[in-house]
Amino acid sequence: GAVVSQHPSWVICKSGTSVKIECRSLDFQATTMFWYRQFPKQSLMLMATSNEGSKATYEQGVEKDKFLINHASLTLSTLTVTSAHPEDSSFYICSARDLQGVVGAFFGQGTRLTVV
Amino acid sequence: DAKTTQPNSMESNEEEPVHLPCNHSTISGTDYIHWYRQLPSQGPEYVIHGLTSNVNNRMASLAIAEDRKSSTLILHRATLRDAAVYYCILDRGSTLGRLYFGRGTQLTVWP
């Protein structure tokens, strides 16, 4: 299957600082990328959808000013958690799809964010 | 949201076949059925997807009911590495590629 690389795998930051998470599709061009958040023992919750060169679309209840998404190219999307607080601690997962073809979605390995 | 219903958990012994059921009674004609699995502390992994016909790949088989209101993911010989949460998801054209995850089925494989 296709490879999606997410970096970093884990990060610890202080309250009030910002953290950037990168998501790259390594062997295909991702027309659309998605960002999910997962709390312990819960399912994945879709946060936002990003298309290359356009503004991200956020799911209801997700603060767009807090979770900044940039999709600068067909292979790279970034999620920046701004002014992080302990309640933002979670497992963040990106996904990439090439919606030109009928294929599945491919996921990064996830980023464990801990805000202290 | 794409609505599917799966059992919370299932168990199997190693090297035995596993049939993971999924109900999706609200499926429409253009919805694809996707299956993903997630190991602890990892991102989900694509397993298989289909529309109407049964599908096979190196990981699993997908059996789709004739009315498409249910499907079954078949692992032909379970291994310990297959222990994971399995998610059945409807990929709806109206959601423009967004996949909404339900609770999935926690599969336990006993040696």
mmCIF file of C-alpha atoms in Angstrom:
data_model
loop_
_atom_site.group_PDB
_atom_site.id
_atom_site.type_symbol
_atom_site.label_atom_id
_atom_site.label_comp_id
_atom_site.label_asym_id
_atom_site.label_seq_id
_atom_site.Cartn_x
_atom_site.Cartn_y
_atom_site.Cartn_z
ATOM 1 C CA GLY A 1 0.000 0.000 0.000
ATOM 2 C CA ALA A 2 0.893 3.643 -0.235
ATOM 3 C CA VAL A 3 3.128 5.213 2.379
ATOM 4 C CA VAL A 4 2.207 8.206 4.498
ATOM 5 C CA SER A 5 4.862 9.535 6.808
ATOM 6 C CA GLN A 6 3.995 11.599 9.865
ATOM 7 C CA HIS A 7 6.511 13.500 11.945
ATOM 8 C CA PRO A 8 7.216 13.670 14.810
ATOM 9 C CA SER A 9 6.026 10.403 16.324
ATOM 10 C CA TRP A 10 5.764 12.009 19.705
ATOM 11 C CA VAL A 11 6.261 15.466 21.156
ATOM 12 C CA ILE A 12 6.100 17.018 24.598
ATOM 13 C CA CYS A 13 5.551 20.742 24.821
ATOM 14 C CA LYS A 14 4.857 23.348 27.444
ATOM 15 C CA SER A 15 1.458 24.900 27.896
ATOM 16 C CA GLY A 16 1.048 27.983 25.737
ATOM 17 C CA THR A 17 3.498 26.956 23.033
ATOM 18 C CA SER A 18 2.698 25.821 19.504
ATOM 19 C CA VAL A 19 3.490 22.491 17.915
ATOM 20 C CA LYS A 20 3.665 21.616 14.226
ATOM 21 C CA ILE A 21 2.989 18.124 12.897
ATOM 22 C CA GLU A 22 3.909 17.168 9.345
ATOM 23 C CA CYS A 23 2.242 14.636 7.118
ATOM 24 C CA ARG A 24 3.771 13.527 3.838
ATOM 25 C CA SER A 25 2.556 11.139 1.180
ATOM 26 C CA LEU A 26 5.744 9.519 -0.032
ATOM 27 C CA ASP A 27 4.753 7.613 -3.145
ATOM 28 C CA PHE A 28 1.596 9.203 -4.459
ATOM 29 C CA GLN A 29 0.037 12.605 -4.880
ATOM 30 C CA ALA A 30 -2.614 13.191 -2.273
ATOM 31 C CA THR A 31 -5.356 15.414 -3.578
ATOM 32 C CA THR A 32 -6.884 15.470 -0.142
ATOM 33 C CA MET A 33 -5.510 15.016 3.344
ATOM 34 C CA PHE A 34 -7.389 14.578 6.581
ATOM 35 C CA TRP A 35 -6.525 15.146 10.217
ATOM 36 C CA TYR A 36 -7.904 13.059 13.046
ATOM 37 C CA ARG A 37 -7.610 13.122 16.803
ATOM 38 C CA GLN A 38 -7.912 10.086 19.028
ATOM 39 C CA PHE A 39 -8.248 10.030 22.796
ATOM 40 C CA PRO A 40 -7.359 6.908 24.777
ATOM 41 C CA LYS A 41 -9.726 3.989 24.210
ATOM 42 C CA GLN A 42 -11.811 6.024 21.804
ATOM 43 C CA SER A 43 -12.234 5.995 18.071
ATOM 44 C CA LEU A 44 -10.736 8.450 15.608
ATOM 45 C CA MET A 45 -12.484 11.788 15.356
ATOM 46 C CA LEU A 46 -12.195 13.666 12.096
ATOM 47 C CA MET A 47 -10.987 17.216 12.697
ATOM 48 C CA ALA A 48 -10.531 18.702 9.246
ATOM 49 C CA THR A 49 -10.088 18.126 5.552
ATOM 50 C CA SER A 50 -7.447 19.883 3.515
ATOM 51 C CA ASN A 51 -7.078 20.152 -0.220
ATOM 52 C CA GLU A 52 -3.876 21.289 -1.834
ATOM 53 C CA GLY A 53 -3.796 25.039 -2.308
ATOM 54 C CA SER A 54 -7.071 25.810 -0.594
ATOM 55 C CA LYS A 55 -8.351 26.469 2.894
ATOM 56 C CA ALA A 56 -9.069 23.555 5.149
ATOM 57 C CA THR A 57 -12.615 22.550 5.981
ATOM 58 C CA TYR A 58 -13.144 21.952 9.684
ATOM 59 C CA GLU A 59 -15.633 19.621 11.288
ATOM 60 C CA GLN A 60 -18.228 21.084 13.573
ATOM 61 C CA GLY A 61 -16.831 21.955 16.976
ATOM 62 C CA VAL A 62 -13.189 22.083 15.891
ATOM 63 C CA GLU A 63 -11.549 25.463 16.437
ATOM 64 C CA LYS A 64 -9.905 26.520 13.198
ATOM 65 C CA ASP A 65 -7.786 29.189 14.896
ATOM 66 C CA LYS A 66 -6.394 26.650 17.301
ATOM 67 C CA PHE A 67 -5.685 23.902 14.796
ATOM 68 C CA LEU A 68 -4.046 25.544 11.793
ATOM 69 C CA ILE A 69 -3.808 23.379 8.699
ATOM 70 C CA ASN A 70 -1.689 24.073 5.664
ATOM 71 C CA HIS A 71 -1.654 21.900 2.549
ATOM 72 C CA ALA A 72 1.079 23.524 0.500
ATOM 73 C CA SER A 73 1.681 20.733 -1.984
ATOM 74 C CA LEU A 74 0.228 17.444 -3.167
ATOM 75 C CA THR A 75 2.553 15.605 -0.817
ATOM 76 C CA LEU A 76 2.646 17.716 2.340
ATOM 77 C CA SER A 77 0.113 18.886 4.893
ATOM 78 C CA THR A 78 0.867 20.353 8.297
ATOM 79 C CA LEU A 79 -1.191 20.700 11.451
ATOM 80 C CA THR A 80 -0.157 23.341 13.965
ATOM 81 C CA VAL A 81 -1.650 23.199 17.425
ATOM 82 C CA THR A 82 -1.445 26.782 18.641
ATOM 83 C CA SER A 83 -1.249 27.844 22.277
ATOM 84 C CA ALA A 84 -1.442 24.233 23.355
ATOM 85 C CA HIS A 85 -3.068 23.303 26.651
ATOM 86 C CA PRO A 86 -3.071 19.994 28.549
ATOM 87 C CA GLU A 87 -6.531 19.167 27.165
ATOM 88 C CA ASP A 88 -5.006 19.181 23.666
ATOM 89 C CA SER A 89 -2.897 16.191 24.629
ATOM 90 C CA SER A 90 -3.972 13.427 22.285
ATOM 91 C CA PHE A 91 -2.949 11.143 19.440
ATOM 92 C CA TYR A 92 -3.096 13.034 16.141
ATOM 93 C CA ILE A 93 -3.288 11.067 12.911
ATOM 94 C CA CYS A 94 -3.178 12.235 9.326
ATOM 95 C CA SER A 95 -4.595 10.485 6.313
ATOM 96 C CA ALA A 96 -4.031 10.963 2.621
ATOM 97 C CA ARG A 97 -6.147 10.002 -0.354
ATOM 98 C CA ASP A 98 -5.930 10.353 -4.079
ATOM 99 C CA LEU A 99 -9.559 11.031 -4.879
ATOM 100 C CA GLN A 100 -8.898 10.860 -8.603
ATOM 101 C CA GLY A 101 -8.956 7.106 -8.293
ATOM 102 C CA VAL A 102 -11.141 4.781 -6.298
ATOM 103 C CA VAL A 103 -8.736 3.741 -3.631
ATOM 104 C CA GLY A 104 -8.635 3.591 0.105
ATOM 105 C CA ALA A 105 -7.173 6.045 2.538
ATOM 106 C CA PHE A 106 -3.659 5.723 3.888
ATOM 107 C CA PHE A 107 -2.677 6.848 7.329
ATOM 108 C CA GLY A 108 0.397 8.154 9.036
ATOM 109 C CA GLN A 109 1.745 6.426 12.104
ATOM 110 C CA GLY A 110 0.333 9.121 14.361
ATOM 111 C CA THR A 111 1.802 11.763 16.661
ATOM 112 C CA ARG A 112 1.454 11.508 20.411
ATOM 113 C CA LEU A 113 1.204 15.066 21.758
ATOM 114 C CA THR A 114 1.630 15.672 25.465
ATOM 115 C CA VAL A 115 1.192 19.189 26.779
ATOM 116 C CA VAL A 116 2.626 19.815 30.229
ATOM 117 C CA ASP B 1 -21.856 10.436 9.313
ATOM 118 C CA ALA B 2 -21.625 7.036 7.739
ATOM 119 C CA LYS B 3 -23.470 4.631 10.021
ATOM 120 C CA THR B 4 -22.232 1.111 10.510
ATOM 121 C CA THR B 5 -22.786 -1.347 13.317
ATOM 122 C CA GLN B 6 -20.140 -3.765 14.481
ATOM 123 C CA PRO B 7 -19.779 -5.999 17.531
ATOM 124 C CA ASN B 8 -17.620 -4.412 20.202
ATOM 125 C CA SER B 9 -15.321 -7.386 20.445
ATOM 126 C CA MET B 10 -14.582 -10.804 19.018
ATOM 127 C CA GLU B 11 -12.133 -13.536 19.824
ATOM 128 C CA SER B 12 -10.393 -16.149 17.757
ATOM 129 C CA ASN B 13 -7.709 -18.752 18.092
ATOM 130 C CA GLU B 14 -4.559 -18.536 16.076
ATOM 131 C CA GLU B 15 -4.709 -20.111 12.598
ATOM 132 C CA GLU B 16 -8.483 -20.224 12.620
ATOM 133 C CA PRO B 17 -10.630 -18.185 10.227
ATOM 134 C CA VAL B 18 -12.264 -15.039 11.548
ATOM 135 C CA HIS B 19 -15.466 -13.507 10.222
ATOM 136 C CA LEU B 20 -15.986 -9.916 11.292
ATOM 137 C CA PRO B 21 -19.530 -8.706 10.572
ATOM 138 C CA CYS B 22 -20.717 -5.203 9.771
ATOM 139 C CA ASN B 23 -24.223 -3.890 9.247
ATOM 140 C CA HIS B 24 -24.795 -0.828 7.112
ATOM 141 C CA SER B 25 -28.511 -0.749 6.431
ATOM 142 C CA THR B 26 -28.479 2.897 5.283
ATOM 143 C CA ILE B 27 -26.002 2.255 2.493
ATOM 144 C CA SER B 28 -26.783 3.892 -0.819
ATOM 145 C CA GLY B 29 -25.950 2.700 -4.295
ATOM 146 C CA THR B 30 -22.699 4.610 -4.689
ATOM 147 C CA ASP B 31 -21.262 4.012 -1.219
ATOM 148 C CA TYR B 32 -18.119 1.955 -1.010
ATOM 149 C CA ILE B 33 -17.510 -0.326 1.963
ATOM 150 C CA HIS B 34 -14.089 0.151 3.487
ATOM 151 C CA TRP B 35 -12.294 -1.809 6.189
ATOM 152 C CA TYR B 36 -9.353 -0.575 8.199
ATOM 153 C CA ARG B 37 -7.576 -1.913 11.244
ATOM 154 C CA GLN B 38 -5.603 -0.210 13.969
ATOM 155 C CA LEU B 39 -2.951 -1.654 16.207
ATOM 156 C CA PRO B 40 -2.246 0.043 19.541
ATOM 157 C CA SER B 41 -0.475 3.396 19.235
ATOM 158 C CA GLN B 42 -0.443 3.253 15.449
ATOM 159 C CA GLY B 43 -2.416 4.866 12.669
ATOM 160 C CA PRO B 44 -5.086 2.794 10.954
ATOM 161 C CA GLU B 45 -4.088 0.467 8.154
ATOM 162 C CA TYR B 46 -6.127 -0.009 4.999
ATOM 163 C CA VAL B 47 -7.376 -3.571 4.688
ATOM 164 C CA ILE B 48 -9.822 -3.807 1.816
ATOM 165 C CA HIS B 49 -12.741 -2.098 0.139
ATOM 166 C CA GLY B 50 -15.538 -3.022 -2.223
ATOM 167 C CA LEU B 51 -18.747 -1.863 -3.837
ATOM 168 C CA THR B 52 -20.938 -4.816 -4.811
ATOM 169 C CA SER B 53 -18.841 -7.848 -5.594
ATOM 170 C CA ASN B 54 -16.797 -9.855 -3.149
ATOM 171 C CA VAL B 55 -13.157 -8.816 -3.041
ATOM 172 C CA ASN B 56 -9.966 -10.632 -2.169
ATOM 173 C CA ASN B 57 -6.484 -9.337 -1.495
ATOM 174 C CA ARG B 58 -3.404 -10.595 0.270
ATOM 175 C CA MET B 59 -4.692 -9.466 3.653
ATOM 176 C CA ALA B 60 -8.317 -10.507 3.673
ATOM 177 C CA SER B 61 -11.537 -11.152 1.809
ATOM 178 C CA LEU B 62 -14.624 -8.990 1.820
ATOM 179 C CA ALA B 63 -17.994 -10.644 1.385
ATOM 180 C CA ILE B 64 -20.819 -8.236 0.567
ATOM 181 C CA ALA B 65 -24.436 -9.244 0.979
ATOM 182 C CA GLU B 66 -26.609 -9.165 -2.110
ATOM 183 C CA ASP B 67 -28.679 -6.272 -0.731
ATOM 184 C CA ARG B 68 -25.441 -4.555 0.387
ATOM 185 C CA LYS B 69 -26.851 -3.917 3.834
ATOM 186 C CA SER B 70 -24.171 -5.964 5.483
ATOM 187 C CA SER B 71 -20.679 -7.201 4.835
ATOM 188 C CA THR B 72 -18.164 -9.545 6.410
ATOM 189 C CA LEU B 73 -14.424 -9.195 6.600
ATOM 190 C CA ILE B 74 -12.787 -12.593 6.476
ATOM 191 C CA LEU B 75 -9.315 -13.290 7.793
ATOM 192 C CA HIS B 76 -8.590 -16.758 6.512
ATOM 193 C CA ARG B 77 -6.041 -17.745 9.135
ATOM 194 C CA ALA B 78 -5.748 -15.442 12.116
ATOM 195 C CA THR B 79 -2.305 -14.721 13.494
ATOM 196 C CA LEU B 80 -1.320 -12.919 16.668
ATOM 197 C CA ARG B 81 -0.412 -9.932 14.494
ATOM 198 C CA ASP B 82 -4.045 -9.653 13.407
ATOM 199 C CA ALA B 83 -5.105 -8.613 16.902
ATOM 200 C CA ALA B 84 -6.378 -5.069 16.371
ATOM 201 C CA VAL B 85 -9.456 -2.879 16.237
ATOM 202 C CA TYR B 86 -11.224 -3.380 12.905
ATOM 203 C CA TYR B 87 -13.298 -0.568 11.483
ATOM 204 C CA CYS B 88 -15.990 -0.919 8.850
ATOM 205 C CA ILE B 89 -16.709 2.427 7.186
ATOM 206 C CA LEU B 90 -18.950 3.614 4.389
ATOM 207 C CA ASP B 91 -17.189 5.832 1.901
ATOM 208 C CA ARG B 92 -19.923 8.096 0.649
ATOM 209 C CA GLY B 93 -19.547 10.247 -2.412
ATOM 210 C CA SER B 94 -21.405 12.995 -0.602
ATOM 211 C CA THR B 95 -18.704 13.226 2.057
ATOM 212 C CA LEU B 96 -15.969 13.952 -0.496
ATOM 213 C CA GLY B 97 -13.533 11.377 0.750
ATOM 214 C CA ARG B 98 -14.081 11.926 4.447
ATOM 215 C CA LEU B 99 -14.113 8.721 6.444
ATOM 216 C CA TYR B 100 -15.961 8.728 9.754
ATOM 217 C CA PHE B 101 -14.880 6.070 12.181
ATOM 218 C CA GLY B 102 -17.218 4.232 14.516
ATOM 219 C CA ARG B 103 -16.130 2.193 17.516
ATOM 220 C CA GLY B 104 -15.008 -0.822 15.522
ATOM 221 C CA THR B 105 -14.495 -4.396 16.687
ATOM 222 C CA GLN B 106 -11.636 -5.305 18.988
ATOM 223 C CA LEU B 107 -10.288 -8.628 17.763
ATOM 224 C CA THR B 108 -8.396 -10.746 20.256
ATOM 225 C CA VAL B 109 -6.368 -13.668 18.911
ATOM 226 C CA TRP B 110 -5.377 -16.417 21.322
ATOM 227 C CA PRO B 111 -2.259 -18.496 20.761
#
